XYZ file of C-alpha atoms in Angstrom:
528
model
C -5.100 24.804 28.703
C -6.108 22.172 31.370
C -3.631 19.304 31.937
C -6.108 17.128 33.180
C -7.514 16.611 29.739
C -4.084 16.927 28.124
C -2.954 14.224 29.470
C -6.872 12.026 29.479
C -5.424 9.342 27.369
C -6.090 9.894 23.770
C -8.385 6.420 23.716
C -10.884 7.472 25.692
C -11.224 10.815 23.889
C -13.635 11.131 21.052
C -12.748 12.931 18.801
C -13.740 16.740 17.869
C -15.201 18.265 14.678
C -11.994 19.396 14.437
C -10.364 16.022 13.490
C -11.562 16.569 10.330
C -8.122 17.987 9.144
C -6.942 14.330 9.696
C -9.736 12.739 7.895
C -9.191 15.740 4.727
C -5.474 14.736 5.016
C -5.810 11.339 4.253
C -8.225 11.544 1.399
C -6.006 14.045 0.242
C -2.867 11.434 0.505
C -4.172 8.747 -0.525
C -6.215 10.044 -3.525
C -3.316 10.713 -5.006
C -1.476 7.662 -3.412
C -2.376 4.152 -2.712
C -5.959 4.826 -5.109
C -3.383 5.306 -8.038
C -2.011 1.532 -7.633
C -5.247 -0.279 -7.627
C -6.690 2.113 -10.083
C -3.882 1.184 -12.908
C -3.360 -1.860 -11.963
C -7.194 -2.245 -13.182
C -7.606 0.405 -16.248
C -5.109 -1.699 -18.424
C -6.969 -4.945 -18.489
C -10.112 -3.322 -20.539
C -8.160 -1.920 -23.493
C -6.123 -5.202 -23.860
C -7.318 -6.258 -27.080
C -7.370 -2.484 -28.323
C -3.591 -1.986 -27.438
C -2.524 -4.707 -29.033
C -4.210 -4.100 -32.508
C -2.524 -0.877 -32.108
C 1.245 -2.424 -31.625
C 0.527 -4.532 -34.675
C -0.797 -1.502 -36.637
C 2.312 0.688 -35.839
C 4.804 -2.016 -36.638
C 2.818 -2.426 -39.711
C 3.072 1.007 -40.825
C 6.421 1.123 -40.464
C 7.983 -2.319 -41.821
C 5.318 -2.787 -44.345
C 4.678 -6.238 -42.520
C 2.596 -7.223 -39.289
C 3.527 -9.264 -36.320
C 2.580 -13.090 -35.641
C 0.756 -13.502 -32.318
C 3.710 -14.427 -30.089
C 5.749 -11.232 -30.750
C 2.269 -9.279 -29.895
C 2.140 -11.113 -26.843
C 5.734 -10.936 -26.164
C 5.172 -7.091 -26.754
C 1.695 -6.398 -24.353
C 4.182 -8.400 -22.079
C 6.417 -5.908 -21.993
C 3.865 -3.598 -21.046
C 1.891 -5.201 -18.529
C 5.958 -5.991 -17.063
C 6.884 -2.060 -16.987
C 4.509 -1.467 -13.965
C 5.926 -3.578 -11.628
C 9.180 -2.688 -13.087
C 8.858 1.407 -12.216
C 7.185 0.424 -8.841
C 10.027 -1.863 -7.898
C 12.558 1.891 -8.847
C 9.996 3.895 -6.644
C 9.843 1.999 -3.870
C 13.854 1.854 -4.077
C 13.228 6.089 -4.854
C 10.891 6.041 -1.742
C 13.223 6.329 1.317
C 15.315 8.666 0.425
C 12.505 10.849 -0.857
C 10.908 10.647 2.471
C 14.414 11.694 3.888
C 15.177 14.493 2.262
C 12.109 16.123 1.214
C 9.556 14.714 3.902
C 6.412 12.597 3.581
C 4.212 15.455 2.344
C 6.534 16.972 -0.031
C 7.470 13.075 -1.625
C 3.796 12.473 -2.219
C 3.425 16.049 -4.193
C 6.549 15.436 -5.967
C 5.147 12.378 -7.047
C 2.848 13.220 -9.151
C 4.943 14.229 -11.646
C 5.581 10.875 -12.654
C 1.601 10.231 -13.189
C 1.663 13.483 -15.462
C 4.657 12.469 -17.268
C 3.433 9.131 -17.970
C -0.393 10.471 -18.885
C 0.926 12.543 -21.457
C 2.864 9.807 -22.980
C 0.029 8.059 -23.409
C -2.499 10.961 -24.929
C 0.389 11.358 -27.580
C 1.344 7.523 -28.268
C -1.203 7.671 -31.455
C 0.211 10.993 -32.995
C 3.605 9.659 -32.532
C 2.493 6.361 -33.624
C 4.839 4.699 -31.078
C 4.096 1.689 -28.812
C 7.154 2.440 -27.053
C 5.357 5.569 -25.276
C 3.420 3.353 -23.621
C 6.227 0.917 -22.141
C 7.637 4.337 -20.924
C 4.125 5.567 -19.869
C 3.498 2.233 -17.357
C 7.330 2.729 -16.227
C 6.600 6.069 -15.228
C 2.904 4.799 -13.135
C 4.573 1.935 -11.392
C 7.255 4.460 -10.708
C 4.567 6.749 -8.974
C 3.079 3.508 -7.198
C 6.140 2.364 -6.218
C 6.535 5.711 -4.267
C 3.650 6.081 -2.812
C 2.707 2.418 -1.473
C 5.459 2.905 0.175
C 5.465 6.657 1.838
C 1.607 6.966 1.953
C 1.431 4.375 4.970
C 4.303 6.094 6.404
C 3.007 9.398 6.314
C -0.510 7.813 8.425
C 1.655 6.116 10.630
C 3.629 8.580 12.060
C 0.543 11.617 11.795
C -2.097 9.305 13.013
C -3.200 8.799 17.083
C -2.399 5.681 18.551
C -5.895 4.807 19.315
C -6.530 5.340 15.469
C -3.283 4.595 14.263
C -4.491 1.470 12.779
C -7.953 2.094 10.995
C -5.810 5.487 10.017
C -3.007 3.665 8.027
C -5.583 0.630 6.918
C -7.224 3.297 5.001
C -4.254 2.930 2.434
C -5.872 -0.316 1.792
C -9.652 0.929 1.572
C -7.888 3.245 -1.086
C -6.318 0.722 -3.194
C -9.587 -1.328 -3.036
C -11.532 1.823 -4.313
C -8.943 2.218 -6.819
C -9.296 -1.702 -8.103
C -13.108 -0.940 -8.421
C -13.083 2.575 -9.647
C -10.749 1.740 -12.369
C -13.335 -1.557 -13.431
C -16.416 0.679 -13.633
C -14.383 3.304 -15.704
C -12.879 0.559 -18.022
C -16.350 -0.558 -18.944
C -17.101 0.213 -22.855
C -20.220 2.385 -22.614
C -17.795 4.659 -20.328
C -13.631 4.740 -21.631
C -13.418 0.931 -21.989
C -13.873 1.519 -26.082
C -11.311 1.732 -28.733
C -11.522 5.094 -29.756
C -11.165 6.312 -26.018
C -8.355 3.697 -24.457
C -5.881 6.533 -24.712
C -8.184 8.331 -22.692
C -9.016 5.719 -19.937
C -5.485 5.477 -19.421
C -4.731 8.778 -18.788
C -7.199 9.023 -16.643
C -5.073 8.775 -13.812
C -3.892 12.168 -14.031
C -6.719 13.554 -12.399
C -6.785 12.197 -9.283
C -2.635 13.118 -9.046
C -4.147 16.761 -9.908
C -6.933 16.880 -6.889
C -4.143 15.442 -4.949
C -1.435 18.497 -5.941
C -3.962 20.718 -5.340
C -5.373 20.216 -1.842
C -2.215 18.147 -0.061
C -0.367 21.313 0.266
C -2.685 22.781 2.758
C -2.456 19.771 5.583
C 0.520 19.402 7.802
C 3.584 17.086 7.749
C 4.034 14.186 9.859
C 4.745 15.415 13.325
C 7.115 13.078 13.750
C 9.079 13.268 10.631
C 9.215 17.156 11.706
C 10.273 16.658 15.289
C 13.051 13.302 14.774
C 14.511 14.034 11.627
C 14.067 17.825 11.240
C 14.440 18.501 14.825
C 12.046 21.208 14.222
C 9.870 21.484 17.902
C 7.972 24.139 16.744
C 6.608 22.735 13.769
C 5.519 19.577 15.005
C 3.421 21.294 17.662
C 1.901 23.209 14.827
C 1.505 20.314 12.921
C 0.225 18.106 15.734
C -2.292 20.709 16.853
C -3.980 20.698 13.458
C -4.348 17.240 13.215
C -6.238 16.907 16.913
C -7.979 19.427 16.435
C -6.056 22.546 17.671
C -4.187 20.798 20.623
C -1.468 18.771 20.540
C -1.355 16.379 23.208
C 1.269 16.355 26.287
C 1.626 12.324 26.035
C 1.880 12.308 22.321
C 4.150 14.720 22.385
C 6.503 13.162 25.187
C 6.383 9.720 22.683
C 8.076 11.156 20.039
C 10.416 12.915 22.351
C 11.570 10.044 23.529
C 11.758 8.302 20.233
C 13.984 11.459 19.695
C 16.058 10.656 22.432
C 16.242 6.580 21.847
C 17.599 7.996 18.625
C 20.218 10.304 19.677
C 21.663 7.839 22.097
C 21.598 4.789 19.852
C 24.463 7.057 17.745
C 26.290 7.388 20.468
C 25.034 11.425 21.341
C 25.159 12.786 17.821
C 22.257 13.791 15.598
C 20.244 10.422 14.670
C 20.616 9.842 10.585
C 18.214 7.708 8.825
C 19.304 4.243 8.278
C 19.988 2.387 4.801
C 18.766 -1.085 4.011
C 22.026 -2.536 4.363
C 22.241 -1.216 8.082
C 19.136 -2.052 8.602
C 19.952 -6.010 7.387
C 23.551 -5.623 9.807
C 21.396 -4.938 12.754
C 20.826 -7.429 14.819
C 18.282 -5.904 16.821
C 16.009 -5.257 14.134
C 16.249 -8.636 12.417
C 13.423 -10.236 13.735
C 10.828 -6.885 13.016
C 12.724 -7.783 9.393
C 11.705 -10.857 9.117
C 8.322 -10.197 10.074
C 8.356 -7.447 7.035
C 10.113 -9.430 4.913
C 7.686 -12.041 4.927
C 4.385 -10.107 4.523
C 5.462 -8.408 1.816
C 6.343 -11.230 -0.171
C 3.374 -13.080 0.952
C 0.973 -10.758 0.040
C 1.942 -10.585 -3.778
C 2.624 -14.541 -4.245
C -0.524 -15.418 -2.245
C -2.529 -15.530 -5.328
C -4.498 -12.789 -5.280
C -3.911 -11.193 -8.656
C -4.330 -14.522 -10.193
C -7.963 -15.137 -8.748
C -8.809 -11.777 -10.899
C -7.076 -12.975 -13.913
C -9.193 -16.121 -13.533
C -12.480 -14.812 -12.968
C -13.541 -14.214 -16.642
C -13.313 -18.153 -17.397
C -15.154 -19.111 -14.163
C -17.718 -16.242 -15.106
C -17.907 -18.110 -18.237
C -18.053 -21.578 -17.061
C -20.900 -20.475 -14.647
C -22.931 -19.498 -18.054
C -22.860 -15.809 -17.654
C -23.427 -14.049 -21.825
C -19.224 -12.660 -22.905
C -21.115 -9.423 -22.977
C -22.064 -9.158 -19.488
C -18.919 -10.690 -17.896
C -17.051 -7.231 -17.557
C -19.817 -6.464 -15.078
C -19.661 -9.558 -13.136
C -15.904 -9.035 -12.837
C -16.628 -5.159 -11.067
C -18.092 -7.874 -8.058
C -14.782 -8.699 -7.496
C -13.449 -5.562 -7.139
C -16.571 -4.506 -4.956
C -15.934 -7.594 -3.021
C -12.514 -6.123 -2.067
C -13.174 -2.924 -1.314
C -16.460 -4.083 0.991
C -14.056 -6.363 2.474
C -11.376 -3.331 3.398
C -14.286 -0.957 4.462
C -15.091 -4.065 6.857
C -11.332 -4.750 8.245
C -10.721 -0.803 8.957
C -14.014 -0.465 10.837
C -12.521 -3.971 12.953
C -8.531 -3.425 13.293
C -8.846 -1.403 16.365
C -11.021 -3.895 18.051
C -9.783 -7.413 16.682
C -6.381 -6.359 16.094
C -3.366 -6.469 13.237
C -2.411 -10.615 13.878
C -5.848 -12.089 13.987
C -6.614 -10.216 10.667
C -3.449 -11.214 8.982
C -3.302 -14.351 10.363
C -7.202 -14.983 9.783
C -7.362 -13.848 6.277
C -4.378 -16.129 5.022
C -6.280 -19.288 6.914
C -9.441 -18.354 5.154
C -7.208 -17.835 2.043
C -6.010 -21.438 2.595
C -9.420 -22.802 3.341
C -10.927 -21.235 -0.369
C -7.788 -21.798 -2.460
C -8.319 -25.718 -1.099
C -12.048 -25.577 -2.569
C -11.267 -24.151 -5.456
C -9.087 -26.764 -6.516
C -11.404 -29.443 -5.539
C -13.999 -27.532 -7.542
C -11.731 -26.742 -10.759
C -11.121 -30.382 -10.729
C -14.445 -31.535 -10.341
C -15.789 -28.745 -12.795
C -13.219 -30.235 -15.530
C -15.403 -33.947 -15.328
C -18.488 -32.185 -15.800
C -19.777 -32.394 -12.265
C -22.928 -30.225 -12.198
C -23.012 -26.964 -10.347
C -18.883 -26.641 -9.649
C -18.513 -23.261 -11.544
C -21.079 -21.882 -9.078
C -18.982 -22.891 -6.368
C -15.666 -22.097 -8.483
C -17.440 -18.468 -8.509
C -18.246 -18.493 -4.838
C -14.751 -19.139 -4.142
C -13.206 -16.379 -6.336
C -15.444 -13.669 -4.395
C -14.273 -15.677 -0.858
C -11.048 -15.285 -1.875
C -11.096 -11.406 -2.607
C -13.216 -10.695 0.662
C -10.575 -12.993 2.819
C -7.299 -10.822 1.265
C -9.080 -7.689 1.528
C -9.904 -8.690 5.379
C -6.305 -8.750 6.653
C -3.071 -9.126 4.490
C -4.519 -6.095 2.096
C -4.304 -3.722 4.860
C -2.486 -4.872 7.598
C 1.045 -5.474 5.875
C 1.273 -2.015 4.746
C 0.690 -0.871 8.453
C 3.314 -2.779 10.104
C 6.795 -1.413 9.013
C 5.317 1.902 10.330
C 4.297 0.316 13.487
C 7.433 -2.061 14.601
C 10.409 0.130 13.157
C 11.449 3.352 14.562
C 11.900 6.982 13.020
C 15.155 6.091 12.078
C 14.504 2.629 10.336
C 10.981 2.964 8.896
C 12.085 4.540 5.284
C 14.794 1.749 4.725
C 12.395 -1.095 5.938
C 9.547 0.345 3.403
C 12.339 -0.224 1.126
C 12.694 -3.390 1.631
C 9.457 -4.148 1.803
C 8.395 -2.205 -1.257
C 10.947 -3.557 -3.222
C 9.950 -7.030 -2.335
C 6.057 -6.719 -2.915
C 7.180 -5.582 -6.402
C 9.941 -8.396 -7.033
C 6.894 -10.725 -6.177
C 4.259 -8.736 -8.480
C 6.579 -8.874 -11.345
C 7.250 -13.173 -10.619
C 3.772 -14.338 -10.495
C 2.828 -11.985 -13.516
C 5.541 -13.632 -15.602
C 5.152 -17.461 -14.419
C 1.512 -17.666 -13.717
C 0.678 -18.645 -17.642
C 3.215 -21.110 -16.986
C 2.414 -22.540 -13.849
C -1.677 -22.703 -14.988
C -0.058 -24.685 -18.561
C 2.352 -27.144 -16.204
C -0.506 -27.227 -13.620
C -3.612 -26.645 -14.954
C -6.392 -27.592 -12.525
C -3.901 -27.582 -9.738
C -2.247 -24.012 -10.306
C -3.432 -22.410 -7.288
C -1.672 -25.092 -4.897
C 1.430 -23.395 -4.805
C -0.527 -20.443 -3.253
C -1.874 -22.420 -1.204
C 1.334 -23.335 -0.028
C 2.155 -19.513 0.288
C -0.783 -18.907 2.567
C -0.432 -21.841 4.862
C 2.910 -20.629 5.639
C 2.364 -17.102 5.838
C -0.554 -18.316 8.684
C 2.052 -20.627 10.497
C 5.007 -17.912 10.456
C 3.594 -15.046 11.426
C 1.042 -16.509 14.077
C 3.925 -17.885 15.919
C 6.477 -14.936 15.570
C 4.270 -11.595 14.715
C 2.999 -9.664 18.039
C -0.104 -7.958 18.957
C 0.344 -4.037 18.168
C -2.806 -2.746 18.692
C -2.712 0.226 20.874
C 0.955 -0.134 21.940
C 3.774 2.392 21.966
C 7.026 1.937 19.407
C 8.614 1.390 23.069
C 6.227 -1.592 24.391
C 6.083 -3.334 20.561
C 10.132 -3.197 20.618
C 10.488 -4.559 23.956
C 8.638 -7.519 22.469
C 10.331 -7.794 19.451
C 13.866 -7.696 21.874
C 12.595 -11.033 23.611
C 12.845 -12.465 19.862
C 16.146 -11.237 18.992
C 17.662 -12.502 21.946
C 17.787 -9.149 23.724
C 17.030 -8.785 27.558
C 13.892 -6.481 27.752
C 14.424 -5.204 30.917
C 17.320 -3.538 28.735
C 15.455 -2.422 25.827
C 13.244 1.123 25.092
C 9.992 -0.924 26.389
C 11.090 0.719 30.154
C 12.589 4.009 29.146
C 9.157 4.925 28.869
C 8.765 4.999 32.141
C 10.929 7.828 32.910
C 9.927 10.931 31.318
C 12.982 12.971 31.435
C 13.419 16.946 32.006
C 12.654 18.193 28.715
C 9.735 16.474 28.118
C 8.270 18.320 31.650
C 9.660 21.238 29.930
C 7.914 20.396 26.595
C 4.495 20.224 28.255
C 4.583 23.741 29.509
C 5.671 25.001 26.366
C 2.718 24.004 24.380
C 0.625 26.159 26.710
C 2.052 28.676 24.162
C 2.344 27.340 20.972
C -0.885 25.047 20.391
C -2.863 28.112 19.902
C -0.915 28.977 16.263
C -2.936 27.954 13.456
C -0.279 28.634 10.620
C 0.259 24.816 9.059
C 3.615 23.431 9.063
C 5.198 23.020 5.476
């Protein structure tokens, strides 16, 4: 092995045809992962009408009576609700999962959830229960819940820095796929008809199953086996598969110090992972919590979801047949997942704040048209739903840009080993909180509102620009050490006391660490 390429920063390496094991890994993860959200989140909207004559049927059959429209609403609430529900349990489920049984293992065990739930739903008719499917969506938003949250953990930590972004953004170019996948599935001539709803929404089992099948042969994250297993041997293993059958001196000496920040932050003894409680006691983590805190929330009460639900009346208003609006609607989902391809191929050059911070201005600038074009389009001014339209697909394109991707990359990119499962936690659990809010008061806020419903997101996106433009910092290409050293400045630590210049000292057993790989990069055997 020759040092002088070992330690040729990673950045200016391109990668080998080896690599591929990382790009196989994350398909593999996120197939089963982050595609899963989007993808239910958009197979339940075609076989609305179908589900609910089935409620009333069932109750029919067994009271001898049917149910006013209300109650059916009240009860397709209750479905729609359980999703957001089970993915505010998983993301709770989440850290500890990645704790205990590791990122890889989480994401496999995970999928029993999605099977669970699928055959709930393939049996709902036989049993002639509506109830299976309140359980069924429980059990999905459970498996979301899990995997939005360990997914971008698992491409943090097993990702390069120079690629660590487009890497975990790719949890976003997932979910996007997923969003438009689950459209062109849910169209009629496809599973989108009544006798095959059952179907469409157990659909999701397969991609769990090519996930269960082909995740088990790619590492763990390197650093989840070096910090919290203290296993040495694996991660090499593990790190040399996912370069391409070397792991890397400096990459290696990273997490070893990580290790080390770890070990001395508790005082000598073996570093435990933190809870979300500790993590909100901390004072040294509280503006990285903020940061967190805020994204999450914003991203789910920014409006996004509600610009879908609206798309079929301003499809409508722009003339488009009823019959042809389901595929004008797959443009939207398109528009997102064009828009993702876009921001991964750009996050290593532009960087995480300009996106975020870009695509919630934008966000502000369309949500401000739209208005003026809902309100206009209500007087009968000629040619506003064509500009209503143009703003819905703006909209889409501007989320998908920056706050789809980037918030799910930054707990794994400002917290350390230690932290990162509690603050996906947090996060996770707030995303959720905020799905579940906007899907039960948006009908209210459009009937007390009407034309002006989307100012209170504008009101969330202005903000979310403001706040984290003045307090969020660059990450691109920066060590856990540098980012924290930042984030000390802002939590009224003195950086010339923080990690940021403990990595400038590599200490004994990190020289020691870089002549033992001479002997252990060469063994192919994949860690478990």
């Amino acid at each position: 092995m020759k040092s002088a390429v070992d330690r040729e920063p990673e950045g200016s390496r391109k990668l080998s045809g080896d690599a591929r094991t990382l790009a196989f890994t994350v398909f593999s993860a996120a197939i089963g992962g982050t595609f899963q959200y989007g993808y239910n989140i958009s197979i339940i909207n075609a076989p609305t009408s179908y589900i609910q004559v089935f409620i009333n049927d069932t109750y029919t059959e067994r009271w001898g009576a049917g149910l006013d429209i209300p109650r059916i609403t009240l009860l397709w609430t209750f479905i729609v609700s359980a999703f957001p529900l089970g993915g505010l349990a998983g993301a709770l489920l989440a850290g500890p999962m990645a704790v205990r049984f590791g990122r890889k293992k989480s994401l496999l065990l995970n999928n029993l959830f999605m099977f669970a739930g699928a055959l709930l739903v393939l049996t709902c008719r036989v049993a002639k229960s509506f109830e299976m499917i309140i359980f069924a969506r429980l059990l999905v938003g459970m498996n979301s819940g899990v995997s939005m949250n360990i997914q971008p953990m698992y491409f943090g930590e097993s990702a390069p820095k120079h690629l660590r972004g487009a890497v975990a953004f790719s949890s976003a170019v997932f979910t996007a796929f997923g969003i438009f996948l689950g459209q062109v599935v849910g169209l009629t001539e496809i599973l989108g008809s009544e006798p095959l709803w059952t179907y469409l929404l157990a659909s999701n089992a397969l991609p769990a199953l090519i996930q269960l099948v082909t995740l088990p042969w790619f590492p763990e994250s390197p650093r989840y086996l070096l910090i919290d297993r203290g296993d040495r041997e694996a991660c090499v293993k593990a790190l040399s598969r996912l370069r391409g059958g070397q792991a890397p001196i400096l990459e290696m000496e990273e997490m070893l110090q990580e290790q080390q920040m770890s070990v001395s932050l508790n005082s000598g003894s073996t570093a435990s992972a933190k809870t979300p409680w500790s993590l909100f006691k901390d004072r040294d983590v509280r503006a990285q919590l903020r940061t967190v805190m805020a994204a999450s929330s914003a991203m789910m009460l920014c409006g996004n979801d509600a610009f879908y639900f609206y798309a079929s009346y301003i499809f409508q208003e722009a003339g488009i047949p009823l019959g042809k609006i389901q595929y004008a609607t797959i443009g939207t989902g398109a528009s997102e997942f064009t828009a993702s391809i876009l921001s991964n191929l750009l996050i290593e050059r532009v960087g995480r704040r300009y996106l975020l911070v870009g695509g919630y201005s934008l966000m502000t600038c369309w949500t401000i048209v739209f208005t003026v074009a809902l309100t206009l389009q209500s007087r009968g001014v000629a040619g506003m739903p064509y500009l209503s339209m143009a703003c819905v697909f703006a909209y889409i394109l501007s989320f998908g840009l920056g706050p789809a991707g980037v918030t799910g990359i930054l707990p794994a990119e400002i917290f350390d080993q230690m932290a990162r499962p509690a603050a996906y936690m947090v996060a996770g659990s707030l995303m959720w909180i905020s799905l579940f809010l906007i899907g039960m008061l948006f009908p209210f806020i459009v009937g007390g509102l009407g034309n002006f419903c989307f100012l209170p997101f504008l009101a969330v996106c202005l903000m979310s620009a403001v706040f984290q433009g003045l307090t969020l910092p660059e990450t691109k290409g920066k060590t856990l050490a540098q980012i924290t050293a930042e984030y000390d400045k802002k939590n009224g630590g003195k950086a010339s006391e923080g990690p940021g210049n403990q990595a400038e000292e590599p200490s004994k057993d990190q020289h020691q660490l870089g002549k033992a790989l001479t002997t252990q990069t060469n063994d192919p055997d994949p860690a478990s």
